[in-house]
PDB file of C-alpha atoms in Angstrom:
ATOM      1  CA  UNK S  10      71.797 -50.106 -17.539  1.00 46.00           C
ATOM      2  CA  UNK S  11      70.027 -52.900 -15.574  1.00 53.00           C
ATOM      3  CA  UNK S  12      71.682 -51.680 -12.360  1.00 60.00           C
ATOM      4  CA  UNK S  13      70.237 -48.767 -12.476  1.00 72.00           C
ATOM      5  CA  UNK S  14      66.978 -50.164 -12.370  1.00 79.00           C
ATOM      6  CA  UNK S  15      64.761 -49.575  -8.958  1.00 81.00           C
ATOM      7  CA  UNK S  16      61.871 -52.286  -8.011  1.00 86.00           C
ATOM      8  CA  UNK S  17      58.732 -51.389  -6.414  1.00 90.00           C
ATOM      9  CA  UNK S  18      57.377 -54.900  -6.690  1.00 89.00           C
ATOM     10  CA  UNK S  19      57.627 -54.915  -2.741  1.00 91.00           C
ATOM     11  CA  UNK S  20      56.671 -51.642  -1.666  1.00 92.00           C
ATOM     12  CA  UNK S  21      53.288 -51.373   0.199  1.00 90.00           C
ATOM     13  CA  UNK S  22      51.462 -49.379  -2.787  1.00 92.00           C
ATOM     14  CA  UNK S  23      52.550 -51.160  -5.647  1.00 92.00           C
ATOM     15  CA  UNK S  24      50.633 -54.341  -3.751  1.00 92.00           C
ATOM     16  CA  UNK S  25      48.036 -52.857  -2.685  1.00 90.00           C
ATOM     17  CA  UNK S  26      47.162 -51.484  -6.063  1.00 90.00           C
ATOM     18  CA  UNK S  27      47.953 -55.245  -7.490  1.00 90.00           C
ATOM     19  CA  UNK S  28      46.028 -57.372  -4.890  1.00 90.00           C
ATOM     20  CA  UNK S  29      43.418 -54.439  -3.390  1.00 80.00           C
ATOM     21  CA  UNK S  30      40.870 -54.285  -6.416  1.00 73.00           C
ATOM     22  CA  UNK S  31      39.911 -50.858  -4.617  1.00 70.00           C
ATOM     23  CA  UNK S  32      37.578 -48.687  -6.946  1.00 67.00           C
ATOM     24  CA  UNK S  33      40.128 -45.541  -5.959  1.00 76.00           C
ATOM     25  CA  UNK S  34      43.700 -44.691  -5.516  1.00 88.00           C
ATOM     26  CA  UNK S  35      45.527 -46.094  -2.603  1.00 90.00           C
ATOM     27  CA  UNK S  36      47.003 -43.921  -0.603  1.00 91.00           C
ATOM     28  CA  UNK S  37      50.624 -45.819   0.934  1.00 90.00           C
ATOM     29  CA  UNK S  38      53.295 -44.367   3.042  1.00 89.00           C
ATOM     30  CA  UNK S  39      55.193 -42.404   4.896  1.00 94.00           C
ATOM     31  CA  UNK S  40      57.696 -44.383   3.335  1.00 93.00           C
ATOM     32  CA  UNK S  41      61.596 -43.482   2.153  1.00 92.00           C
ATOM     33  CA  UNK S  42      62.190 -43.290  -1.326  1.00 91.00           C
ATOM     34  CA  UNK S  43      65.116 -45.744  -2.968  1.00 89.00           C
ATOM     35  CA  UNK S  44      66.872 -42.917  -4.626  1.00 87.00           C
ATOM     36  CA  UNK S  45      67.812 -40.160  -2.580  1.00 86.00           C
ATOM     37  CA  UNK S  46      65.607 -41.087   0.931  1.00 88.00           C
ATOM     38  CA  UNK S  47      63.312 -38.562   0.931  1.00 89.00           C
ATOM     39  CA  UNK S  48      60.134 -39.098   3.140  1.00 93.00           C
ATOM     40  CA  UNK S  49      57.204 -39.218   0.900  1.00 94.00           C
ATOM     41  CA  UNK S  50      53.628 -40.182   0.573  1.00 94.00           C
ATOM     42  CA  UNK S  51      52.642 -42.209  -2.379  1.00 94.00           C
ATOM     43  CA  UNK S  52      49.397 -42.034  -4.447  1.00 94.00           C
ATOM     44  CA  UNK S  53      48.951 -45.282  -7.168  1.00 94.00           C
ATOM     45  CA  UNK S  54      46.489 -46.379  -9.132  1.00 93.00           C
ATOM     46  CA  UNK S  55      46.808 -49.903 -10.998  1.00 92.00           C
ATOM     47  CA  UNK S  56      47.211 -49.829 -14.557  1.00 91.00           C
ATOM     48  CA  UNK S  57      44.705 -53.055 -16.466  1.00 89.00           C
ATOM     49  CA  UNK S  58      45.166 -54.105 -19.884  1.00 92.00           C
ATOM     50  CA  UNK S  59      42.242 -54.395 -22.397  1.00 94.00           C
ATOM     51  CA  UNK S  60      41.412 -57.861 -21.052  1.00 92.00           C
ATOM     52  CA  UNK S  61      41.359 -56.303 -17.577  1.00 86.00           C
ATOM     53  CA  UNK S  62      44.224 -57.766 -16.274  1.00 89.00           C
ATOM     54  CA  UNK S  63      47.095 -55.875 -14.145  1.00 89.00           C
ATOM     55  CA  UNK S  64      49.575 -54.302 -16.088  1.00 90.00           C
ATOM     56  CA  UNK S  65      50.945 -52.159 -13.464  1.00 90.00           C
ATOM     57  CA  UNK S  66      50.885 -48.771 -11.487  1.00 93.00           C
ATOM     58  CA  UNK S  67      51.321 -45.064 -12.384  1.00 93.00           C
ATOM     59  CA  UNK S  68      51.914 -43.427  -8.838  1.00 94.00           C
ATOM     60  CA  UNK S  69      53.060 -39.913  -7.647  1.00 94.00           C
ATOM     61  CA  UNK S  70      55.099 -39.441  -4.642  1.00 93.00           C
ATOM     62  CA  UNK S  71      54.237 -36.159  -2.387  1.00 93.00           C
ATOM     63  CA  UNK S  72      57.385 -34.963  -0.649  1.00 93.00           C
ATOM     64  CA  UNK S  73      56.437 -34.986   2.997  1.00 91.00           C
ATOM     65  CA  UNK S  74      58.262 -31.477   3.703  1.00 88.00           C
ATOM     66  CA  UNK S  75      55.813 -30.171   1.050  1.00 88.00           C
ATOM     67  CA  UNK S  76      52.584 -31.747   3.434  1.00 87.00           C
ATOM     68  CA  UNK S  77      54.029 -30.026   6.502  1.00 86.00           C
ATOM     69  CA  UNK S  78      54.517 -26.372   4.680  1.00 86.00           C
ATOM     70  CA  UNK S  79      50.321 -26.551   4.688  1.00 85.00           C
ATOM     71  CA  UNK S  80      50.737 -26.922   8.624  1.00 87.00           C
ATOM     72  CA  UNK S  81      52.475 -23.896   8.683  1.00 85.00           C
ATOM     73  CA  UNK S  82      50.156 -20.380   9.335  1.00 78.00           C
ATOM     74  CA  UNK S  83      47.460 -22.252  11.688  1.00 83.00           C
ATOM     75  CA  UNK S  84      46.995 -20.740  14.823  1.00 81.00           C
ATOM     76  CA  UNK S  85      48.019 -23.950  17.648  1.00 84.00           C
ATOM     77  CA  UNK S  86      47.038 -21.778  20.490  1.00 81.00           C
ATOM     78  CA  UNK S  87      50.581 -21.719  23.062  1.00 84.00           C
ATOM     79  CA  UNK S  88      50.581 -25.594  22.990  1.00 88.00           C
ATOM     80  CA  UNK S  89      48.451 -26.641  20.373  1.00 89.00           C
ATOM     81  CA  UNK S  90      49.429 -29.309  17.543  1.00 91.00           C
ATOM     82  CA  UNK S  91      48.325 -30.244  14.311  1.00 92.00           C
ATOM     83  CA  UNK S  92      49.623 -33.909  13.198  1.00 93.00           C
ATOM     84  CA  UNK S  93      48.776 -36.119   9.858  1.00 94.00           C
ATOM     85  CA  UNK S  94      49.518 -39.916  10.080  1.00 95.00           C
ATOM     86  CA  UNK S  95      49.542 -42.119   7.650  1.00 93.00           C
ATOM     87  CA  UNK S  96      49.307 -46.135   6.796  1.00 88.00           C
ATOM     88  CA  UNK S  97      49.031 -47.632  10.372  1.00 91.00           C
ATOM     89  CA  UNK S  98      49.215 -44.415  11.751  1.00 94.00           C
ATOM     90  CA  UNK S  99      53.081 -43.586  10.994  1.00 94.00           C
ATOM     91  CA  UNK S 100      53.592 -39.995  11.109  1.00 94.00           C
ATOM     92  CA  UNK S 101      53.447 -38.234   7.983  1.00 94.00           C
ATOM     93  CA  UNK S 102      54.018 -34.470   9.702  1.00 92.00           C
ATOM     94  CA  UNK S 103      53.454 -32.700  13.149  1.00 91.00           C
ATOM     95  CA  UNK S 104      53.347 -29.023  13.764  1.00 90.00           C
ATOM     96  CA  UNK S 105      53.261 -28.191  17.319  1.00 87.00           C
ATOM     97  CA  UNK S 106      53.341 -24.325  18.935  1.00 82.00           C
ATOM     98  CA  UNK S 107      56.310 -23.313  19.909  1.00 69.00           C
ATOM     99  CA  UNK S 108      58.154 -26.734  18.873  1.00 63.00           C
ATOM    100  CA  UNK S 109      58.574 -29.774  21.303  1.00 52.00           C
ATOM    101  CA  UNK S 110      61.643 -30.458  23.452  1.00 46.00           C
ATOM    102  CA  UNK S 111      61.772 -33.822  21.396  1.00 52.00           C
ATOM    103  CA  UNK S 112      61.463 -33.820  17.785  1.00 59.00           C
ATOM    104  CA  UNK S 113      58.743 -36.188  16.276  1.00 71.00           C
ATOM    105  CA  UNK S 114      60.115 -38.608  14.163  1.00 88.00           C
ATOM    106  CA  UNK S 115      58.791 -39.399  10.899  1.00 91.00           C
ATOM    107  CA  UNK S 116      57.284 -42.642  10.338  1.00 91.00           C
ATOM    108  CA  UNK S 117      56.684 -43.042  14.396  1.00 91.00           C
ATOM    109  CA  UNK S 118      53.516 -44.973  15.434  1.00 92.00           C
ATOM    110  CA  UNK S 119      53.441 -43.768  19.039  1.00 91.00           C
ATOM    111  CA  UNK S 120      50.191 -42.622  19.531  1.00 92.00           C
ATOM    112  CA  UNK S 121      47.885 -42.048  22.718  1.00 93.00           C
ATOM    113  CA  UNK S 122      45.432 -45.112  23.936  1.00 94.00           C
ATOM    114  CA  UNK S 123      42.333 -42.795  23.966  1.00 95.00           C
ATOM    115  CA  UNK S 124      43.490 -42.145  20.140  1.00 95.00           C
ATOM    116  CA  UNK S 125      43.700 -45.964  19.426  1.00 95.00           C
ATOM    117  CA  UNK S 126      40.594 -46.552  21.070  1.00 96.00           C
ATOM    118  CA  UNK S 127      38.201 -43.602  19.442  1.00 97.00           C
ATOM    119  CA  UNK S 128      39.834 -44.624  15.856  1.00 96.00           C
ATOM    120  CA  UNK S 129      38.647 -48.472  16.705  1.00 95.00           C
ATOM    121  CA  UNK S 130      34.921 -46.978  17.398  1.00 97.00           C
ATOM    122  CA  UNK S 131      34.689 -43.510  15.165  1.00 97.00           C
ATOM    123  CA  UNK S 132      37.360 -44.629  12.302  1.00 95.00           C
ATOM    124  CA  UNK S 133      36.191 -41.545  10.289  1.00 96.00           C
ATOM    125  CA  UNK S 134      36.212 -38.603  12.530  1.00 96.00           C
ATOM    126  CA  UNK S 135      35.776 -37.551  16.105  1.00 96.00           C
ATOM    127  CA  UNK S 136      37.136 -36.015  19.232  1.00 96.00           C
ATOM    128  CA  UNK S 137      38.811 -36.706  22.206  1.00 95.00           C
ATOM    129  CA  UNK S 138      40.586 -35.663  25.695  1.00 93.00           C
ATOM    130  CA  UNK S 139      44.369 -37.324  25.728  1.00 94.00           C
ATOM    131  CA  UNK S 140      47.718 -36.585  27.046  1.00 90.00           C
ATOM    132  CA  UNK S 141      50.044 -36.815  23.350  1.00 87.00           C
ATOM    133  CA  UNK S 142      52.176 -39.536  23.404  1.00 84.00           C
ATOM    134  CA  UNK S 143      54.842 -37.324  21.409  1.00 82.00           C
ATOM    135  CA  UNK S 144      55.177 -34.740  23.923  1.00 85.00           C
ATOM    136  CA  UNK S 145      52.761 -35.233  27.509  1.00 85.00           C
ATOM    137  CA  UNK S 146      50.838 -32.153  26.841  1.00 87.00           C
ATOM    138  CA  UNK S 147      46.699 -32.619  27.332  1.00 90.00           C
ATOM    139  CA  UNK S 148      45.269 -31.386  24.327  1.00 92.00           C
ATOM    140  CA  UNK S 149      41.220 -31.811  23.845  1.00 92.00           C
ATOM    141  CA  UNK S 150      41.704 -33.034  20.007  1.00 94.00           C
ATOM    142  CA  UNK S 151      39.429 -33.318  16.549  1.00 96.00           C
ATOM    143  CA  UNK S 152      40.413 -36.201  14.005  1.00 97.00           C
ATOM    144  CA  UNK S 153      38.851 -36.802  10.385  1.00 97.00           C
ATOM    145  CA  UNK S 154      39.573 -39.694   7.934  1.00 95.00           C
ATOM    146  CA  UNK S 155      40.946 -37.998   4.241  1.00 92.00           C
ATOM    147  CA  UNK S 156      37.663 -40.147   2.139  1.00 87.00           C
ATOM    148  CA  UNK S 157      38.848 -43.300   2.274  1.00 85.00           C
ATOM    149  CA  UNK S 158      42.616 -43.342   2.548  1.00 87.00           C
ATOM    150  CA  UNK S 159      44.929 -44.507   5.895  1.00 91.00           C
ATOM    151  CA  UNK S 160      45.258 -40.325   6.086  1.00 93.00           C
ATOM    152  CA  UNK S 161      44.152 -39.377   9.426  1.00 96.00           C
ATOM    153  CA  UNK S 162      44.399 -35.497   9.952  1.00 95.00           C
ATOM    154  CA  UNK S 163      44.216 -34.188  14.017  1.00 95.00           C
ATOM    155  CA  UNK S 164      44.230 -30.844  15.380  1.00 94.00           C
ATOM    156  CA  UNK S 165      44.387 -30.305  19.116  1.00 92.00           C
ATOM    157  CA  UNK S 166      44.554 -27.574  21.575  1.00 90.00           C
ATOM    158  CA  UNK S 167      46.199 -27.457  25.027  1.00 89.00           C
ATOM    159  CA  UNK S 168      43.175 -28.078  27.580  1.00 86.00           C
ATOM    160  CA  UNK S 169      45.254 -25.302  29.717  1.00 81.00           C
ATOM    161  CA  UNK S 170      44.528 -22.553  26.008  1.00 76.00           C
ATOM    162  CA  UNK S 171      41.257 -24.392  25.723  1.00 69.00           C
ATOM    163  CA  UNK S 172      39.702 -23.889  29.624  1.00 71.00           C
ATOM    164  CA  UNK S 173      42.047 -21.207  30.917  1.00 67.00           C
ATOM    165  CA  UNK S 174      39.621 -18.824  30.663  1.00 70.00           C
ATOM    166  CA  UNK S 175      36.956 -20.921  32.104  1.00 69.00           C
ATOM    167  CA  UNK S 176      39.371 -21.497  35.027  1.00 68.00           C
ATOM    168  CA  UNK S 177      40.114 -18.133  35.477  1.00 70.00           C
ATOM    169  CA  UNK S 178      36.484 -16.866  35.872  1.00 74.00           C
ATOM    170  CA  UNK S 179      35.981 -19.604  38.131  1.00 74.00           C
ATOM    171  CA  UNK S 180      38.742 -18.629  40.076  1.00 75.00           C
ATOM    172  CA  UNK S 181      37.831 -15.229  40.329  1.00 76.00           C
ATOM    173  CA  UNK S 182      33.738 -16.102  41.186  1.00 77.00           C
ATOM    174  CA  UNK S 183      34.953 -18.491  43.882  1.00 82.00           C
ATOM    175  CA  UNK S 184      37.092 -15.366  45.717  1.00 80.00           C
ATOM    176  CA  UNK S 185      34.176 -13.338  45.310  1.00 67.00           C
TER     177      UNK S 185
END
């Protein structure tokens, strides 16, 4: 039945497959899928006819609770986090030890200025020293680009985890 029909003329992937004349997939989301809202990341590629014209896209949507089950198992240290944003930086999934007083909520583009900032000047990969926007805690923090997609993936570990040795020892030589 024609009602039963769902458009994707309008979502982000389906145009940037049409209009991006990218050599690879695009890589779209997190975005909320028409039937049934589930969170999801979308994969496309566009479809050409013989003549080379557009035809089309054949996409696949990964289920975001599937992305954050590979978060699961990595050691985060007491108040370490692991986080992967998508398009724009939208949150895709967020794993942080012992869970955060405040929930993150999918598809939320708070992020740190000193993340903004080392994206605009390393947009590949890097490091830096931040308080998380999501949840105050300074975390000394490693970013890398998936190839060529909006996928950025960043693990961080509490400065207090990372140094509190450090600090300790220097504690204990300055009594001495």
């Amino acid at each position: 039945a024609e009602s039963s029909r769902i458009e994707i003329g309008d979502r982000e992937f389906f145009l940037l497959a049409r209009d991006g004349g990218l050599p690879g997939p695009v890589i779209s989301g997190p975005m909320q899928t028409r039937i049934g809202q589930h969170w999801v990341v979308v994969v496309a590629r566009p479809l050409r006819d013989a003549s080379g014209r557009f035809a089309g896209v054949a996409f696949a949507s990964l289920d975001l609770a599937r992305i954050a089950l590979l978060l699961e198992g990595v050691d985060l240290g007491r108040a370490g986090a692991l986080t992967v944003r998508g398009s724009d930086l939208a949150l895709v999934a967020r794993r942080s030890a012992g869970g955060s007083a405040v929930p993150a909520q999918i598809g939320s583009r708070n992020v740190s200025a000193e993340l903004q900032q080392v994206l605009a000047s390393r947009p590949d990969g890097g490091h830096y020293v931040a308080r998380t926007a999501l949840d105050g805690i300074e975390r000394v923090n490693a970013y890398r680009r998936v190839g060529s997609s909006p996928i950025v993936v960043l693990a961080g570990l509490a400065t207090d985890d990372f140094l509190g040795a450090w600090r300790a020892q220097t504690r204990e030589a300055v009594a001495l």
